[in-house]
Short mmCIF file of C-alpha atoms in Angstrom, two decimals:
data_model
loop_
_atom_site.label_atom_id
_atom_site.label_comp_id
_atom_site.label_asym_id
_atom_site.label_seq_id
_atom_site.Cartn_x
_atom_site.Cartn_y
_atom_site.Cartn_z
CA MET A 234 202.39 240.21 9.09
CA THR A 235 202.94 241.36 5.50
CA ALA A 236 203.60 237.78 4.36
CA SER A 237 200.30 236.52 5.79
CA ARG A 238 198.47 239.56 4.44
CA SER A 239 199.78 238.91 0.92
CA LYS A 240 198.28 235.38 1.13
CA MET A 241 194.83 236.78 1.93
CA GLN A 242 192.71 236.85 -1.18
CA GLN A 243 189.14 237.88 -1.72
CA ALA A 244 187.08 234.85 -2.76
CA SER A 245 184.58 235.55 -5.52
CA ILE A 246 180.92 234.77 -4.84
CA SER A 247 181.06 231.78 -7.16
CA GLU A 248 184.17 230.38 -5.44
CA PHE A 249 182.40 230.71 -2.10
CA PHE A 250 179.35 228.78 -3.32
CA GLU A 251 181.58 226.24 -5.05
CA LYS A 252 183.04 225.33 -1.67
CA ASN A 253 179.68 225.62 0.11
CA LYS A 254 177.32 224.08 -2.41
CA HIS A 255 175.03 222.83 0.39
CA PHE A 256 173.90 226.45 0.80
CA LEU A 257 172.28 226.19 -2.62
CA GLY A 258 170.58 222.86 -1.93
CA PHE A 259 173.14 220.54 -3.56
CA ASP A 260 174.19 218.67 -0.43
CA THR A 261 173.05 215.10 -1.18
CA LEU A 262 172.75 213.23 -4.49
CA ASN A 263 168.97 212.80 -4.10
CA ARG A 264 168.44 216.43 -3.30
CA SER A 265 170.70 217.78 -6.04
CA ILE A 266 168.37 216.65 -8.83
CA ILE A 267 165.33 218.15 -7.06
CA THR A 268 167.18 221.47 -6.64
CA ALA A 269 168.21 221.48 -10.32
CA VAL A 270 164.64 220.79 -11.48
CA LYS A 271 163.27 223.40 -9.06
CA GLU A 272 165.57 226.14 -10.37
CA SER A 273 164.67 225.30 -13.97
CA VAL A 274 160.91 225.24 -13.27
CA ASP A 275 160.95 228.47 -11.20
CA ASN A 276 162.67 230.30 -14.06
CA SER A 277 160.20 228.95 -16.60
CA LEU A 278 157.13 229.88 -14.55
CA ASP A 279 158.42 233.39 -13.83
CA ALA A 280 159.37 234.02 -17.47
CA CYS A 281 156.00 232.79 -18.79
CA GLU A 282 154.00 234.81 -16.28
CA GLU A 283 155.93 238.01 -16.94
CA ALA A 284 155.30 237.54 -20.68
CA ARG A 285 151.62 236.63 -19.94
CA LEU A 286 151.96 233.18 -21.54
CA LEU A 287 150.30 230.03 -20.18
CA PRO A 288 153.30 227.84 -19.20
CA ASP A 289 154.00 224.43 -20.78
CA ILE A 290 156.96 222.89 -18.97
CA ASN A 291 158.55 219.54 -19.77
CA ILE A 292 161.16 217.90 -17.55
CA GLU A 293 163.17 214.84 -18.58
CA ILE A 294 165.73 212.95 -16.48
CA HIS A 295 168.03 210.40 -18.16
CA LYS A 296 170.33 207.99 -16.32
CA ILE A 297 173.66 208.04 -18.16
CA LYS A 298 174.79 204.63 -19.37
CA GLY A 299 177.81 203.10 -17.65
CA GLU A 300 178.23 206.00 -15.22
CA LYS A 301 177.37 205.65 -11.54
CA ASP A 302 175.14 208.39 -10.15
CA ARG A 303 175.16 210.56 -13.26
CA LEU A 304 171.98 212.07 -14.62
CA LEU A 305 171.11 214.36 -17.51
CA MET A 306 168.41 216.87 -16.55
CA ILE A 307 166.50 218.53 -19.40
CA GLY A 308 164.07 221.38 -18.77
CA GLN A 309 162.13 222.99 -21.61
CA ASP A 310 159.48 225.71 -21.63
CA ASN A 311 157.40 227.77 -24.06
CA GLY A 312 158.39 231.08 -22.44
CA PRO A 313 159.50 234.23 -24.28
CA GLY A 314 163.10 232.96 -24.59
CA ILE A 315 166.22 234.79 -23.43
CA PRO A 316 167.68 237.48 -25.75
CA PRO A 317 170.99 236.17 -27.22
CA ASP A 318 173.17 238.79 -25.51
CA ALA A 319 171.68 238.03 -22.05
CA ILE A 320 172.16 234.23 -22.11
CA THR A 321 175.67 234.21 -20.62
CA LYS A 322 174.61 236.65 -17.87
CA VAL A 323 171.52 234.64 -16.89
CA PHE A 324 173.32 231.28 -16.79
CA GLY A 325 176.82 232.34 -15.82
CA SER A 326 176.72 235.10 -13.18
CA LEU A 327 175.66 234.48 -9.62
CA LEU A 328 173.41 237.19 -8.16
CA PHE A 329 172.56 238.46 -11.66
CA GLY A 330 168.85 239.07 -11.90
CA SER A 331 166.14 241.64 -11.40
CA ARG A 332 164.76 240.19 -8.16
CA PHE A 333 167.23 241.18 -5.53
CA HIS A 334 166.43 244.89 -5.57
CA THR A 335 162.71 244.81 -6.28
CA ILE A 336 159.94 244.78 -3.73
CA ARG A 337 157.28 242.45 -5.08
CA GLN A 338 156.38 238.81 -4.73
CA THR A 339 158.71 236.64 -6.83
CA ARG A 340 159.68 232.96 -6.76
CA GLY A 341 163.43 233.48 -6.78
CA GLN A 342 164.94 236.18 -4.63
CA GLN A 343 168.69 235.89 -4.75
CA GLY A 344 169.52 235.50 -8.44
CA ILE A 345 171.48 232.32 -7.65
CA GLY A 346 169.05 229.91 -9.30
CA ILE A 347 170.00 228.45 -12.62
CA THR A 348 173.66 229.54 -12.37
CA GLY A 349 173.90 227.25 -9.34
CA VAL A 350 172.87 224.36 -11.63
CA VAL A 351 175.53 225.29 -14.23
CA MET A 352 178.10 225.45 -11.44
CA TYR A 353 177.09 222.16 -9.79
CA SER A 354 177.14 220.38 -13.16
CA GLN A 355 180.64 221.68 -13.91
CA LEU A 356 181.86 220.91 -10.40
CA THR A 357 180.70 217.27 -10.37
CA THR A 358 181.15 216.22 -14.01
CA GLY A 359 183.46 218.84 -15.58
CA LYS A 360 180.85 219.36 -18.28
CA HIS A 361 179.25 222.57 -19.56
CA THR A 362 175.49 223.13 -19.66
CA ARG A 363 173.81 223.26 -23.07
CA VAL A 364 171.25 226.02 -23.60
CA ILE A 365 168.89 226.59 -26.53
CA SER A 366 166.99 229.87 -26.57
CA LYS A 367 164.56 231.23 -29.14
CA VAL A 368 162.85 234.63 -29.04
CA ALA A 369 159.80 235.15 -31.27
CA GLU A 370 161.28 238.14 -33.15
CA GLU A 371 164.25 236.17 -34.52
CA ALA A 372 164.20 233.54 -37.25
CA THR A 373 166.60 231.09 -35.60
CA ALA A 374 167.44 229.86 -32.11
CA VAL A 375 170.78 230.29 -30.33
CA TYR A 376 172.57 227.07 -29.29
CA VAL A 377 175.39 227.56 -26.76
CA GLU A 378 177.34 225.65 -24.11
CA ILE A 379 177.93 227.49 -20.85
CA GLY A 380 180.49 226.96 -18.13
CA LEU A 381 181.60 229.13 -15.25
CA ASP A 382 184.87 230.90 -14.48
CA THR A 383 184.36 230.87 -10.71
CA LYS A 384 187.28 233.21 -10.01
CA LYS A 385 185.77 235.97 -12.14
CA ASN A 386 182.10 235.01 -11.53
CA LYS A 387 181.72 235.06 -15.29
CA ALA A 388 180.36 232.70 -17.92
CA ILE A 389 182.54 230.81 -20.38
CA SER A 390 180.55 230.18 -23.55
CA SER A 391 181.53 227.81 -26.35
CA LYS A 392 180.12 226.08 -29.46
CA ARG A 393 177.74 228.99 -30.04
CA LYS A 394 175.69 228.66 -33.23
CA ARG A 395 172.36 229.67 -34.72
CA ASP A 396 169.92 227.18 -36.20
CA HIS A 397 166.25 226.36 -36.52
CA TRP A 398 164.73 224.58 -33.53
CA PHE A 399 162.17 221.80 -34.05
CA ASP A 400 160.10 219.74 -31.63
CA SER A 401 159.96 215.92 -31.75
CA ASP A 402 157.16 216.07 -34.37
CA GLY A 403 159.24 218.29 -36.66
CA ASN A 404 157.31 221.50 -35.96
CA VAL A 405 159.27 224.77 -35.64
CA ILE A 406 159.47 226.06 -32.06
CA GLU A 407 158.57 229.78 -32.03
CA HIS A 408 159.88 230.73 -28.58
CA GLY A 409 161.19 229.13 -25.42
CA VAL A 410 164.27 227.88 -23.59
CA ARG A 411 165.77 224.40 -23.21
CA VAL A 412 168.47 223.60 -20.64
CA GLU A 413 170.46 220.34 -20.64
CA ALA A 414 172.76 219.74 -17.66
CA VAL A 415 174.68 216.61 -16.68
CA MET A 416 175.30 216.21 -12.96
CA LYS A 417 176.19 213.85 -10.18
CA ALA A 418 172.82 212.98 -8.70
CA LYS A 419 170.44 210.15 -7.87
CA TYR A 420 166.78 209.82 -8.80
CA GLN A 421 164.48 208.37 -6.18
CA ARG A 422 160.74 208.14 -5.70
CA GLY A 423 158.80 208.98 -2.57
CA LYS A 424 157.94 211.98 -0.45
CA GLN A 425 161.10 213.88 -1.28
CA SER A 426 161.36 213.37 -5.01
CA VAL A 427 161.19 215.31 -8.27
CA HIS A 428 157.78 213.70 -8.89
CA GLN A 429 156.41 215.03 -5.59
CA TYR A 430 157.99 218.45 -6.16
CA LEU A 431 156.29 218.79 -9.58
CA ARG A 432 152.98 217.49 -8.21
CA MET A 433 153.08 220.17 -5.49
CA THR A 434 154.11 222.84 -8.00
CA SER A 435 151.12 221.95 -10.18
CA ILE A 436 148.73 222.36 -7.21
CA VAL A 437 149.70 226.01 -6.63
CA ASN A 438 150.20 226.83 -10.31
CA PRO A 439 146.89 225.58 -11.73
CA HIS A 440 147.50 227.66 -14.90
CA ALA A 441 150.58 225.59 -15.82
CA SER A 442 150.89 222.29 -17.70
CA ILE A 443 153.82 220.27 -16.38
CA SER A 444 155.12 216.89 -17.49
CA LEU A 445 157.87 214.57 -16.22
CA LYS A 446 159.58 211.61 -17.88
CA VAL A 447 162.37 209.63 -16.20
CA PHE A 448 164.46 207.18 -18.29
CA ASP A 449 166.79 204.38 -17.20
CA GLU A 450 170.16 203.58 -18.86
CA GLU A 451 168.42 201.67 -21.65
CA GLY A 452 166.07 204.54 -22.45
CA ASN A 453 162.96 202.93 -20.87
CA ILE A 454 160.55 205.16 -18.95
CA VAL A 455 160.71 204.30 -15.24
CA ASP A 456 158.64 207.15 -13.81
CA GLU A 457 156.38 209.80 -15.29
CA GLY A 458 153.83 212.40 -14.37
CA ASP A 459 151.50 214.65 -16.30
CA TRP A 460 149.71 217.56 -14.67
CA SER A 461 147.56 219.52 -17.15
CA ARG A 462 146.40 223.06 -16.44
CA VAL A 463 142.94 223.37 -14.90
CA THR A 464 142.48 227.07 -15.65
CA GLU A 465 143.37 229.52 -18.43
CA VAL A 466 143.58 232.33 -15.87
CA LEU A 467 147.12 233.63 -15.33
CA PRO A 468 148.06 234.95 -11.86
CA ARG A 469 147.52 238.68 -11.72
CA PRO A 470 150.68 240.66 -12.56
CA VAL A 471 152.41 241.94 -9.44
CA GLN A 472 153.33 245.59 -9.12
CA GLU A 473 156.65 246.70 -7.69
CA ILE A 474 156.26 248.90 -4.60
CA ARG A 475 158.52 251.30 -2.74
CA PRO A 476 159.89 250.18 0.65
CA HIS A 477 157.87 251.05 3.73
CA PRO A 478 159.47 253.08 6.57
CA HIS A 479 158.58 250.37 9.12
CA GLY A 480 160.87 247.88 7.42
CA GLN A 481 163.94 250.15 7.47
CA GLU A 482 167.22 249.45 9.22
CA ILE A 483 169.91 252.05 9.75
CA GLY A 484 172.34 250.73 7.08
CA SER A 485 169.85 250.56 4.21
CA PHE A 486 168.26 253.88 5.25
CA GLN A 487 171.65 255.63 5.16
CA ARG A 488 172.21 254.22 1.68
CA PHE A 489 168.87 255.73 0.58
CA LEU A 490 169.96 259.10 1.96
CA ARG A 491 173.36 258.94 0.21
CA ASP A 492 171.79 258.02 -3.16
CA ALA A 493 168.95 260.55 -2.91
CA GLU A 494 168.21 262.68 -5.96
CA LYS A 495 165.62 264.84 -4.20
CA ARG A 496 166.81 268.18 -2.82
CA LYS A 497 164.45 268.45 0.15
CA MET A 498 163.73 266.01 2.94
CA THR A 499 159.93 266.17 2.47
CA SER A 500 160.08 265.10 -1.18
CA PHE A 501 162.77 262.49 -0.31
CA LEU A 502 160.45 260.82 2.22
CA ARG A 503 157.40 260.98 -0.03
CA HIS A 504 159.04 259.64 -3.18
CA ASN A 505 161.31 256.94 -1.73
CA PHE A 506 158.85 255.25 0.60
CA SER A 507 155.31 253.93 0.43
CA GLY A 508 152.76 255.01 3.04
CA VAL A 509 154.21 258.53 3.57
CA SER A 510 151.84 261.43 2.78
CA MET A 511 152.89 265.11 2.85
CA ARG A 512 151.34 265.41 6.34
CA ALA A 513 153.27 262.34 7.58
CA ALA A 514 156.56 263.56 6.04
CA ARG A 515 156.26 266.92 7.85
CA GLU A 516 155.31 265.20 11.10
CA ILE A 517 158.30 262.78 10.88
CA LEU A 518 160.72 265.68 10.33
CA ASP A 519 159.10 267.62 13.15
CA VAL A 520 159.43 264.69 15.62
CA ALA A 521 163.06 264.13 14.53
CA GLY A 522 163.81 267.87 14.80
CA ILE A 523 165.10 268.13 11.22
CA ASP A 524 164.42 271.07 8.89
CA GLU A 525 162.25 270.31 5.81
CA ALA A 526 164.66 272.15 3.52
CA ARG A 527 167.69 270.04 4.52
CA LYS A 528 169.35 267.99 1.75
CA PRO A 529 169.05 264.22 2.26
CA THR A 530 172.75 263.76 1.37
CA GLY A 531 173.71 266.01 4.28
CA ILE A 532 171.99 263.95 6.99
CA ASN A 533 174.46 262.38 9.43
CA ALA A 534 174.23 258.98 11.20
CA GLN A 535 172.79 260.45 14.40
CA GLU A 536 170.04 262.31 12.49
CA ALA A 537 169.28 259.18 10.44
CA GLN A 538 168.65 257.30 13.70
CA LEU A 539 166.33 260.12 14.90
CA LEU A 540 164.35 259.75 11.65
CA LEU A 541 164.06 255.96 12.14
CA ASN A 542 162.73 256.55 15.67
CA ALA A 543 160.24 259.10 14.27
CA PHE A 544 158.93 256.53 11.74
CA LYS A 545 157.66 254.47 14.69
CA GLN A 546 155.89 257.41 16.34
CA VAL A 547 154.02 258.85 13.36
CA LYS A 548 150.87 257.21 11.95
CA LEU A 549 151.66 255.94 8.44
CA LEU A 550 149.53 254.34 5.75
CA ALA A 551 150.01 250.60 5.19
CA PRO A 552 152.01 249.71 2.06
CA PRO A 553 149.97 248.79 -1.05
CA THR A 554 149.32 245.06 -1.49
CA ASP A 555 149.13 244.83 -5.29
CA CYS A 556 152.71 243.54 -5.06
CA LEU A 557 151.27 240.17 -3.96
CA SER A 558 149.78 237.45 -6.13
CA PRO A 559 147.55 235.05 -4.21
CA ILE A 560 146.47 231.73 -5.76
CA GLU A 561 142.90 232.44 -4.56
CA ASP A 562 140.26 230.09 -3.16
CA LEU A 563 138.71 228.67 -6.30
CA LEU A 564 142.05 227.90 -7.94
CA ILE A 565 143.45 226.27 -4.79
CA LYS A 566 140.35 224.03 -4.82
CA LYS A 567 140.92 223.15 -8.48
CA GLY A 568 144.63 222.56 -7.93
CA LEU A 569 144.11 220.32 -4.89
CA SER A 570 141.32 218.32 -6.51
CA LYS A 571 143.51 217.69 -9.55
CA ALA A 572 146.19 216.07 -7.38
CA ILE A 573 144.14 214.35 -4.67
CA ASP A 574 140.84 212.48 -4.87
CA SER A 575 138.56 214.24 -2.42
CA LYS A 576 135.20 214.26 -0.69
CA PHE A 577 135.59 217.73 0.72
CA VAL A 578 137.81 220.78 0.07
CA SER A 579 137.85 224.00 2.05
CA THR A 580 140.12 226.98 1.32
CA VAL A 581 140.78 230.42 2.76
CA THR A 582 142.70 233.40 1.38
CA ARG A 583 143.14 235.98 4.15
CA THR A 584 143.25 239.72 3.46
CA PRO A 585 146.81 241.02 3.01
CA THR A 586 148.47 242.45 6.08
CA VAL A 587 151.89 243.89 7.03
CA SER A 588 154.79 242.71 9.18
CA GLY A 589 157.87 244.89 9.63
CA GLY A 590 156.82 247.05 6.69
CA ASN A 591 156.53 244.00 4.38
CA PRO A 592 153.11 243.11 2.95
CA PHE A 593 152.14 239.43 3.17
CA LEU A 594 149.07 237.24 2.92
CA VAL A 595 148.37 233.66 3.93
CA GLU A 596 146.35 230.99 2.15
CA VAL A 597 145.23 227.65 3.48
CA GLY A 598 143.50 224.64 1.91
CA LEU A 599 142.24 221.49 3.58
CA ILE A 600 141.28 218.46 1.53
CA PHE A 601 139.53 215.48 3.10
CA GLY A 602 140.11 212.47 0.87
CA THR A 603 139.10 208.94 0.15
CA ASP A 604 142.38 207.47 -1.05
CA ILE A 605 144.51 208.82 1.80
CA PRO A 606 145.48 206.52 4.74
CA ALA A 607 143.45 207.46 7.84
CA ASP A 608 145.89 206.31 10.51
CA SER A 609 148.96 208.33 9.53
CA PRO A 610 149.66 212.07 9.91
CA VAL A 611 147.92 214.34 7.38
CA GLU A 612 149.96 215.30 4.33
CA VAL A 613 151.44 218.77 4.82
CA LEU A 614 151.93 220.81 1.63
CA ARG A 615 154.08 223.88 2.37
CA PHE A 616 154.60 226.73 -0.08
CA ALA A 617 156.25 230.16 -0.12
CA ASN A 618 155.45 232.43 -3.09
CA ARG A 619 154.06 229.41 -4.99
CA VAL A 620 157.26 227.38 -4.51
CA PRO A 621 157.01 223.98 -2.73
CA LEU A 622 159.13 223.51 0.39
CA MET A 623 160.27 219.88 0.54
CA TYR A 624 162.71 219.70 3.44
CA GLN A 625 163.03 220.66 7.11
CA GLN A 626 159.31 220.34 7.72
CA GLY A 627 159.75 220.12 11.49
CA GLY A 628 161.59 223.41 11.92
CA CYS A 629 159.28 225.45 9.69
CA LEU A 630 156.90 228.19 10.78
CA LEU A 631 154.25 226.74 8.42
CA THR A 632 154.31 223.36 10.21
CA LYS A 633 154.31 225.05 13.60
CA SER A 634 151.16 226.96 12.63
CA ILE A 635 149.40 223.64 11.83
CA GLU A 636 150.59 222.16 15.14
CA SER A 637 149.30 225.20 17.05
CA VAL A 638 145.65 224.38 16.25
CA ASP A 639 143.57 221.95 18.34
CA TRP A 640 142.43 219.65 15.50
CA LYS A 641 140.33 217.39 17.78
CA LYS A 642 137.73 220.16 17.79
CA TYR A 643 137.46 219.92 14.02
CA GLY A 644 137.22 216.14 13.64
CA LEU A 645 140.83 215.05 13.05
CA GLU A 646 142.78 212.84 15.44
CA HIS A 647 145.35 214.84 17.38
CA PRO A 648 147.00 212.56 19.98
CA GLY A 649 148.07 214.60 22.99
CA GLY A 650 147.21 217.79 21.10
CA ARG A 651 150.78 217.90 19.82
CA GLY A 652 152.44 217.64 16.42
CA VAL A 653 150.73 217.23 13.06
CA PRO A 654 147.17 215.76 13.30
CA LYS A 655 146.25 212.33 11.90
CA GLY A 656 143.58 211.53 9.35
CA PRO A 657 142.75 211.03 5.65
CA ALA A 658 143.50 214.66 4.80
CA ALA A 659 146.05 217.03 3.32
CA ILE A 660 146.65 220.58 4.53
CA LEU A 661 148.06 223.23 2.20
CA VAL A 662 149.73 226.33 3.68
CA HIS A 663 150.97 229.13 1.42
CA LEU A 664 152.70 232.38 2.35
CA ALA A 665 152.81 235.11 -0.29
CA SER A 666 155.17 237.92 0.71
CA THR A 667 157.56 240.51 -0.69
CA ASN A 668 160.15 239.35 1.82
CA VAL A 669 159.96 235.70 2.79
CA GLN A 670 162.23 235.05 5.76
CA PHE A 671 163.84 231.62 5.35
CA THR A 672 165.90 229.86 8.02
CA SER A 673 168.82 229.36 5.56
CA GLU A 674 170.05 230.12 2.03
CA ALA A 675 168.70 226.80 0.75
CA LYS A 676 165.18 228.23 1.31
CA GLU A 677 163.52 225.18 2.83
CA ALA A 678 161.83 226.37 5.98
CA LEU A 679 160.40 229.70 7.16
CA SER A 680 161.72 231.35 10.29
CA ASP A 681 159.45 232.26 13.20
CA ASN A 682 157.26 235.36 13.01
CA GLU A 683 154.43 235.87 15.48
CA GLU A 684 152.26 237.99 13.11
CA VAL A 685 152.52 235.46 10.28
CA LEU A 686 151.85 232.52 12.63
CA ASN A 687 148.75 234.26 13.94
CA GLU A 688 147.33 234.81 10.45
CA PHE A 689 147.89 231.13 9.62
CA ARG A 690 146.25 230.02 12.86
CA LEU A 691 143.09 232.03 12.05
CA ALA A 692 142.96 230.67 8.49
CA LEU A 693 143.50 227.06 9.66
CA GLN A 694 140.74 227.38 12.27
CA GLU A 695 138.42 228.61 9.52
CA VAL A 696 139.05 225.60 7.24
CA GLY A 697 138.78 223.40 10.36
CA ARG A 698 135.27 224.71 11.01
CA GLY A 699 134.39 223.88 7.40
CA LEU A 700 135.59 220.30 7.90
CA ARG A 701 133.64 219.94 11.16
CA ASN A 702 130.41 221.05 9.45
CA HIS A 703 131.04 218.67 6.55
CA LYS A 704 131.56 215.71 8.94
CA ARG A 705 128.36 216.60 10.87
CA LYS A 706 126.34 216.43 7.67
#
């Protein structure tokens, strides 16, 4: 027994993901490059929006000469840059980030992102990732190469230096980040490609300018895309909110009680949760049979469960919804029209609502086009918190919501009333939420939720009615 116990070791988070890289979206060569670009672009968009800068993002992919299935991915933005002492943390520690513990709509949620790219690059090529970062307050940029010590979940940095950073025209770059990572991957065109991912990203981020250049071994451009911004309006800043009692589970609630700084239960309930007024706090304690003056740290497991039951019985205010950032009707129209030639566009942004204590809102756009084939299924554009979902379309709540509508009524072909309708159209579905429930860690499809499905169905029927009226005219 002791011998086998001495062989048991705790795997670090990075070692776990190293062995299970498919969790992070690096399971096939085609998909690996899309995942790497996605992580780079998400970071850039988030950084620019938090600093209230209009994003300019350039992606380059170079096929490496004489090496089978090796690509160099370069992502560069005009964001605020990363402070020199935070670079190794951002690129070299899994689960490092501000997202995991905040309740607001964000693109990334786990803090795995760009570190996953550094790890995948090191795993498949043995090479470190090169990072250049420049913050406006400093005269020079930091150049550094980053690898990962997976046992310690820590960055290894080398070749660190400071220097001026110029663009290709010789102008000084004031602020931004550039990431260069070599990896085992394959570039392909088509529905599941980097090109399509960036096109979709540009639709739901109409305030961003995004460009793509793909080079072959000889340095010739073999694919490119340029999506300029169609608005100068940045998405509204999202506010962080406190958790709502309806979303609580016993484990997390007990942690709140243990960490409480408040001395009395009434002030604990009012200051740790949204939607709890003084009246509601007293009523909750009354229903649970717990004295107002009790210390939160002294509440036992049985009493914690009584409190959770009381949350369900007392009328509470809904959580605030300024933690969400919708794209909004007009901008969805602009975004869709920039990517697809259209005769008719209809969009709907529903009012925010709540599921399990988590605020969410749904947005839908339908574009009826001229250059889209009429005899194949409509193009489905799925998004969660402004991030395109490229895989597992069939098993996704967003697709199921489209399939749940009778499209014949609204002028699209819908053979047998099942599946995705046919016609020269594209349907955009976007969920904005503080807690997007994905079916797996790779974040490709949304899991079932009756309340969310219902909201989508209502929004889709509304754009359907718009299409029917347009066709009648």
